[in-house]
Short mmCIF file of C-alpha atoms in Angstrom, two decimals:
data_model
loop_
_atom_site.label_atom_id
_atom_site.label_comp_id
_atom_site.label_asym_id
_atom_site.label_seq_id
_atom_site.Cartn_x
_atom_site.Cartn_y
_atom_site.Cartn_z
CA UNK A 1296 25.41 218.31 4.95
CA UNK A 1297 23.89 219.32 8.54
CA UNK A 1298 22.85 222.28 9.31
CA UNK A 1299 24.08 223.38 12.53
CA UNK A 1300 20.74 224.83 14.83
CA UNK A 1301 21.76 228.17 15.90
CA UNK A 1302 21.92 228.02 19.99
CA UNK A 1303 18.72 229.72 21.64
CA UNK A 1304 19.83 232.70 23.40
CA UNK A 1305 19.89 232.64 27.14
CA UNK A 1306 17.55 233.34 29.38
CA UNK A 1307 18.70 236.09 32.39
CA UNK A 1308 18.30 234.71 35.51
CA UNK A 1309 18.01 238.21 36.97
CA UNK A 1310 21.51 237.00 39.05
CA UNK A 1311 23.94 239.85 39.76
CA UNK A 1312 26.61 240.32 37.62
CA UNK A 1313 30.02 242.15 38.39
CA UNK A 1314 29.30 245.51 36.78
CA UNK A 1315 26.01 247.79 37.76
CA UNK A 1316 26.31 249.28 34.37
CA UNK A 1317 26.01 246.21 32.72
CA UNK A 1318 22.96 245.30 35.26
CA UNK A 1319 20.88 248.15 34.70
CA UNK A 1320 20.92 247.28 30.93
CA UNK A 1321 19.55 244.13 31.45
CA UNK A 1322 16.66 245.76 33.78
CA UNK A 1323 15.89 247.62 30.47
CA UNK A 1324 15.27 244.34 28.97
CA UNK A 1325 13.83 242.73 31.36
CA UNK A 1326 10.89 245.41 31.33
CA UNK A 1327 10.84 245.38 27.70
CA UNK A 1328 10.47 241.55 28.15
CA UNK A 1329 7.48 242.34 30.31
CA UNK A 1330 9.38 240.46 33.33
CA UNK A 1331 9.13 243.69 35.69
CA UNK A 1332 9.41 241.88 39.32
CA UNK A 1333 13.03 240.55 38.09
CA UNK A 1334 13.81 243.99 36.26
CA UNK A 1335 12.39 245.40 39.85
CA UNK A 1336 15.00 243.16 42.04
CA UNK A 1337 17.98 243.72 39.73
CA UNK A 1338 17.20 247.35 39.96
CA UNK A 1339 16.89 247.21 43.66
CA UNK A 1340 21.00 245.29 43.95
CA UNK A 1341 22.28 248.01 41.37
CA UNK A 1342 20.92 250.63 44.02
CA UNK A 1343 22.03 249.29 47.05
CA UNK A 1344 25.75 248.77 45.31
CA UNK A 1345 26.00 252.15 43.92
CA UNK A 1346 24.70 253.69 47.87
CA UNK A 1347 27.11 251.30 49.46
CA UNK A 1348 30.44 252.64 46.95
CA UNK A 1349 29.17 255.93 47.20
CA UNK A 1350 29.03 255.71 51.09
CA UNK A 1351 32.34 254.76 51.51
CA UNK A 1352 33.44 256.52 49.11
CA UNK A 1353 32.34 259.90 51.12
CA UNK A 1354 32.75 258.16 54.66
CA UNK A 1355 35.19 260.57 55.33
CA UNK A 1356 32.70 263.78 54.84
CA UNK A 1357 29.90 261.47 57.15
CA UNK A 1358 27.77 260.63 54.17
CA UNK A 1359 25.48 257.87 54.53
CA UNK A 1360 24.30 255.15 52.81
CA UNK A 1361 20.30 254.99 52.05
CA UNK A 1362 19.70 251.46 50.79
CA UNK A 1363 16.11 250.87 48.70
CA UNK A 1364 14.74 248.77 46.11
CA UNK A 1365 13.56 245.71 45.07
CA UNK A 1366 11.42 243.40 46.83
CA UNK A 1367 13.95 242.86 50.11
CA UNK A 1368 13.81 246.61 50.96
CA UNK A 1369 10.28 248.85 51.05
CA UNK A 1370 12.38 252.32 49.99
CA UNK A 1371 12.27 253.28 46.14
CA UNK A 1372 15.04 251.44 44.34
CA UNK A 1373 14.04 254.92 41.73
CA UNK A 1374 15.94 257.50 43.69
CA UNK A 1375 19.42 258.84 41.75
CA UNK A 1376 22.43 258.33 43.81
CA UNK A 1377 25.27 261.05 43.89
CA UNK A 1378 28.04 260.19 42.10
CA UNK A 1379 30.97 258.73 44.18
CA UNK A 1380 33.94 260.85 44.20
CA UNK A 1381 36.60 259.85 41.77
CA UNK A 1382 39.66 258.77 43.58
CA UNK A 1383 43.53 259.63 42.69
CA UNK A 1384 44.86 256.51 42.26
CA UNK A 1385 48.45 256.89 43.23
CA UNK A 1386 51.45 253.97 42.43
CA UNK A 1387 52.04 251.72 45.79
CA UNK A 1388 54.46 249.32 46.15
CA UNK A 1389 51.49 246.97 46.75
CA UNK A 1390 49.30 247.75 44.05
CA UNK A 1391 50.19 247.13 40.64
CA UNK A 1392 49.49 248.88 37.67
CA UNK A 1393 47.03 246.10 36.42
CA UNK A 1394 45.22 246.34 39.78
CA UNK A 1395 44.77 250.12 39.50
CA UNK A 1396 43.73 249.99 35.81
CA UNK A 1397 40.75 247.26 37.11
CA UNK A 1398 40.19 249.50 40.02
CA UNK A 1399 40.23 252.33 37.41
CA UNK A 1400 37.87 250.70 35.26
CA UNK A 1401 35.00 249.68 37.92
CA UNK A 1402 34.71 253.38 38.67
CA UNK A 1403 33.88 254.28 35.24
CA UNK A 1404 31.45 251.52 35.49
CA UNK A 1405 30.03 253.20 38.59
CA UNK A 1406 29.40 256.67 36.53
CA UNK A 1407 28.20 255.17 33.52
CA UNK A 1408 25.38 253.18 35.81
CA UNK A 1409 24.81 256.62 37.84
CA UNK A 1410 23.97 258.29 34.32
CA UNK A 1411 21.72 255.77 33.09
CA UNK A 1412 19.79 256.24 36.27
CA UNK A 1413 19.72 259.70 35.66
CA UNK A 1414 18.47 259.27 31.86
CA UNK A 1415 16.07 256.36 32.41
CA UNK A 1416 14.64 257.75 35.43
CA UNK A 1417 10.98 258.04 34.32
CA UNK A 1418 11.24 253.74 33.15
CA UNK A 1419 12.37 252.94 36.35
CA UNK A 1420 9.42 255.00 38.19
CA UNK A 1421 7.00 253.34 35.98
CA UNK A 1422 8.92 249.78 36.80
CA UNK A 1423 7.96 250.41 40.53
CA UNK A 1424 4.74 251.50 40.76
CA UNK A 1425 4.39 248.41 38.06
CA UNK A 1426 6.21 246.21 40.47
CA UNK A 1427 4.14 247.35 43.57
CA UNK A 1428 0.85 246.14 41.70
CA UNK A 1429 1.80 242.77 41.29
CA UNK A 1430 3.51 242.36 44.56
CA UNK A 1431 0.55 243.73 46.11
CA UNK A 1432 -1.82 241.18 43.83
CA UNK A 1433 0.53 238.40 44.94
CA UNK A 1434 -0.16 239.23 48.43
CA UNK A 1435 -3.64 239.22 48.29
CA UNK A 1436 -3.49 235.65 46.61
CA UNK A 1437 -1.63 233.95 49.37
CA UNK A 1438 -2.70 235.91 51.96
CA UNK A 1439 -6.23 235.11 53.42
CA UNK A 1440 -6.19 235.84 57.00
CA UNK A 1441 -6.95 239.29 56.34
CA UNK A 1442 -9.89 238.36 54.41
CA UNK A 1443 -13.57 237.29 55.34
CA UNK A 1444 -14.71 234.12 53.96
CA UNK A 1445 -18.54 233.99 52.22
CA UNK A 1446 -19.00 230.88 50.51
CA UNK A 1447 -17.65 228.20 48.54
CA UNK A 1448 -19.51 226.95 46.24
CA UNK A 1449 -18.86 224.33 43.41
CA UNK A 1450 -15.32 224.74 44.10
CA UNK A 1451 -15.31 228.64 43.87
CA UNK A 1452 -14.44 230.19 47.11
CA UNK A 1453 -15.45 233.73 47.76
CA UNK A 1454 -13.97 236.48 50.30
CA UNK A 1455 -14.51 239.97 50.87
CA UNK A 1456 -12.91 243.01 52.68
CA UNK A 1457 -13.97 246.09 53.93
CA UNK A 1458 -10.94 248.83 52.93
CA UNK A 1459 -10.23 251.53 54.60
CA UNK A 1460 -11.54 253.97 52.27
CA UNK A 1461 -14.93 252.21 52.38
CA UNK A 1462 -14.59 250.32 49.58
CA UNK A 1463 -15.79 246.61 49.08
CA UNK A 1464 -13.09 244.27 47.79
CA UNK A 1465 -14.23 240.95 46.79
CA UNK A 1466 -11.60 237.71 46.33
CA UNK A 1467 -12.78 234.99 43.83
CA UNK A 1468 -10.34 231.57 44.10
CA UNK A 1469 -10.82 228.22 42.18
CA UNK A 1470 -8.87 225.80 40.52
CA UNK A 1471 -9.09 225.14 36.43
CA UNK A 1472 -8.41 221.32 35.67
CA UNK A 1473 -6.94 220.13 32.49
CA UNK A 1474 -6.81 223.41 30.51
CA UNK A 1475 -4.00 224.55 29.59
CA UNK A 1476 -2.26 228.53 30.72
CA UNK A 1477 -1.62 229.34 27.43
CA UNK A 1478 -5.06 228.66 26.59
CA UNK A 1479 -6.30 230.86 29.87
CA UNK A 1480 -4.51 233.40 28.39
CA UNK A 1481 -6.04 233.53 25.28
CA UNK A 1482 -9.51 234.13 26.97
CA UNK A 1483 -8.60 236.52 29.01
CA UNK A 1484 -6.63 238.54 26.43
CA UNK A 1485 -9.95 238.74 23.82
CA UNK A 1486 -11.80 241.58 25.78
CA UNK A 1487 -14.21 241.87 22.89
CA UNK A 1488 -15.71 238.47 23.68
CA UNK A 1489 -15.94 239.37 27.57
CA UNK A 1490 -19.55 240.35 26.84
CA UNK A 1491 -20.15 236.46 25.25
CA UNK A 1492 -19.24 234.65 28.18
CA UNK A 1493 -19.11 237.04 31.19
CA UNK A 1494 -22.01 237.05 33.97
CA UNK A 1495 -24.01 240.28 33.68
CA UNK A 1496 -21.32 241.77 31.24
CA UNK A 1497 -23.57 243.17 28.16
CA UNK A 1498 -20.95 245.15 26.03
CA UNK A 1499 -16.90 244.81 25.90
CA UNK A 1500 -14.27 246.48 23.78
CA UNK A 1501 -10.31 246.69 23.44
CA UNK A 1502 -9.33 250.00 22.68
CA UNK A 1503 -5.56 249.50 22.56
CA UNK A 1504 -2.91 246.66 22.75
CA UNK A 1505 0.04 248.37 24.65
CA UNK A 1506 2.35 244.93 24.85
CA UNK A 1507 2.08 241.69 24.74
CA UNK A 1508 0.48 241.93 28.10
CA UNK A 1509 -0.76 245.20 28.53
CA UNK A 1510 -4.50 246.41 27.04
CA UNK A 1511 -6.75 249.00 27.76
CA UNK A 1512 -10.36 248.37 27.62
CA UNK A 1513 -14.04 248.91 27.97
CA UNK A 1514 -16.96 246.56 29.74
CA UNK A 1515 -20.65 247.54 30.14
CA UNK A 1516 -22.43 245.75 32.88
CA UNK A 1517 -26.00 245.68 33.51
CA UNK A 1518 -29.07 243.44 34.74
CA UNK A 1519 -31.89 243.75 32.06
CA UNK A 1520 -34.50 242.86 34.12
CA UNK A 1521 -33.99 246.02 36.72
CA UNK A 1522 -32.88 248.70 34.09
CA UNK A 1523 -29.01 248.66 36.27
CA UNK A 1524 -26.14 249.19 34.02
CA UNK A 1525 -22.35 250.65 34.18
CA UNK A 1526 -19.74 250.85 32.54
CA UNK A 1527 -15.68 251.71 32.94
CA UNK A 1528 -12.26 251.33 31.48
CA UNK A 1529 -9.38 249.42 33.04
CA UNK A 1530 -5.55 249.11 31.86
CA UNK A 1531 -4.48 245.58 32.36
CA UNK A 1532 -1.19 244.79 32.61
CA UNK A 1533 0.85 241.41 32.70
CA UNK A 1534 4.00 239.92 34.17
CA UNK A 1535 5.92 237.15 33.04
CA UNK A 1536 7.27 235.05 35.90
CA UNK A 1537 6.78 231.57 33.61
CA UNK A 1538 10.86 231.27 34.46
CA UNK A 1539 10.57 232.02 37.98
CA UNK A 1540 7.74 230.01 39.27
CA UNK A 1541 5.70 229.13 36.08
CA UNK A 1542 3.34 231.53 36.19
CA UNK A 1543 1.89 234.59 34.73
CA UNK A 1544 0.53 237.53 36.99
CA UNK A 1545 -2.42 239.78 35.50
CA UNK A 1546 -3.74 242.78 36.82
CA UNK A 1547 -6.44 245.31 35.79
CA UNK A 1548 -6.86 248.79 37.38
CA UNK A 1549 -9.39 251.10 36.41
CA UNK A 1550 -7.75 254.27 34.76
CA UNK A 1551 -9.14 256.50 36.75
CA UNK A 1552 -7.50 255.27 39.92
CA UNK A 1553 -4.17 255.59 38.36
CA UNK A 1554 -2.13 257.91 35.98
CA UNK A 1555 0.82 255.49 36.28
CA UNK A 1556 2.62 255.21 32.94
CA UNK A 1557 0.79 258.60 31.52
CA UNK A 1558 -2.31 256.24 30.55
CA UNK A 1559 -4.50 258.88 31.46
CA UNK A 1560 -3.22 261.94 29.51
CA UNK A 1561 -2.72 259.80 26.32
CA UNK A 1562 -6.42 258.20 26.42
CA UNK A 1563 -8.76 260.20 24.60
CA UNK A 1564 -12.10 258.74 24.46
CA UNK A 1565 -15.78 259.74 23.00
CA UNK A 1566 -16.10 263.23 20.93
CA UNK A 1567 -14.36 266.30 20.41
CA UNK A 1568 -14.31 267.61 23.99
CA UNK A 1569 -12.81 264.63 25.28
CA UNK A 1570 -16.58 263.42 26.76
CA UNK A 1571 -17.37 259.71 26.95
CA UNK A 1572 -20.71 259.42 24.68
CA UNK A 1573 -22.73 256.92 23.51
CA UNK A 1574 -24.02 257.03 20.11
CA UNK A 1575 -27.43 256.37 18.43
CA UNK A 1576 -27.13 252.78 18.70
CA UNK A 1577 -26.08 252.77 22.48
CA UNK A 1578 -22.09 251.58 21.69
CA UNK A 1579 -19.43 252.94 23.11
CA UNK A 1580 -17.91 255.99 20.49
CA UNK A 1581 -14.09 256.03 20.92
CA UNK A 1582 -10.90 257.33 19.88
CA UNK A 1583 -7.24 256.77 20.91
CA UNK A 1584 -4.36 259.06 20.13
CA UNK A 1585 -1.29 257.89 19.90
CA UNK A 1586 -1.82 255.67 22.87
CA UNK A 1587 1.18 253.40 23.76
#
């Protein structure tokens, strides 16, 4: 007899649904899924609903609505609304009792989404700083007008910027042909084999796999012929949009430009003084403790 194939579970469209409470679990996940700018949007609608119930809900004291979050609004969708005053539903001639119970039910809704903002506060901080990364990284890929233009060469095209902390950025853009993203992905997810194929990269090493899409790492770069080398560790960290637009956003920051996510405390590299050393043989010594 056929075997009936079991149905593939569906994929969340990060649409609004009727219930915040319900809504917020999905952002949960939607991170775990490593899809943060949807987790970041549907947090963003739970938080302006919840402002907009609780403003009405205390119109009559003057409180005031302050709407955030997602990618429509620039305030922090991470910010704990009060909980709306619980009205006294009282029997009218127009309401009936079914309406009151539904009426009675969304506002339990309401306070069970306030408390899970309350508990998961910390995930949703780490969801925007997350989120502003790759919006920021999206910008700078469609965005050239604030950039200088260098060369282009062999179909590589090169831009700089001069930041306002005197920093040099530098923008790289070409176009692959015929190779497939999963198989992009594969090379860039083997940091131990940056040093085989990398210009001017000498040494490389993983030293932990946080998700599917999130590593922290270790590159040496140097030019042999001038005695010039350094060295640093970066978290990189991944977000799937293959159901949005197709593709997948990556981006490394160096670990010492950001604490986000506790990286930093939890990182423990070299001996037992917490020093980065090298040892006789000139590799990196490291060790992780209970990292991710």
């Amino acid at each position: 007899s056929a075997t009936a194939a079991a149905a593939a579970p569906a994929i969340d469209n990060g649409l609004p649904s009727a219930s915040p409470y319900v809504d917020l679990q999905r952002v949960i996940k939607l991170i775990e899924a490593e899809r943060h700018l949807l987790a970041f949007d549907l947090l963003g609608d739970v938080r302006r609903r919840l402002d907009d119930v609780n403003a009405t809900a205390n119109s009559g004291d003057g409180g005031a609505s302050s709407k955030g979050g997602g990618r429509k609004n620039k305030q922090s969708p991470t910010s704990t609304p009060s909980t709306p005053r619980r009205k006294k539903w009282r029997n009218k001639s127009t309401t009936s009792a079914e309406e009151e119970k539904q009426q009675q039910q969304r506002q339990i809704e309401i306070e069970k989404a306030v408390l899970l903002l309350r508990e998961k506060h910390e995930e949703f901080v780490a969801l925007e700083n997350r989120a502003n990364m790759f919006i920021n990284a999206k910008d700078n890929l469609t965005t050239s007008s604030n950039w200088s233009h260098a060369q282009t060469l062999f179909g590589i095209t090169t831009y700089y910027r001069r930041e306002l902390d005197h920093s040099l950025s530098i923008k790289i853009e070409g176009e692959l042909h015929g190779l497939p993203l999963f198989e992009q992905m594969v090379v860039l997810r083997e940091c131990d084999l940056y040093h085989l194929w990398a210009p001017f990269c000498t040494k490389s090493r993983k030293l932990a796999q946080l998700d599917k899409l999130d590593v922290v790492a270790w590159y040496m770069v140097g030019v042999s012929l001038v005695g010039l080398s350094r060295d640093a560790c970066y978290r990189a960290v991944g977000c799937d949009c293959m159901n949005e637009n197709g593709s997948v956003l990556l981006v490394a920051v160096g670990l010492n430009d950001s604490e986000e996510y506790g990286v930093k405390d939890e990182l423990r590299v070299g001996n037992q003084d917490g020093k980065l050393v090298d040892g006789d043989d000139g590799d990196l010594n490291v060790e992780l403790d209970d990292v991710g």
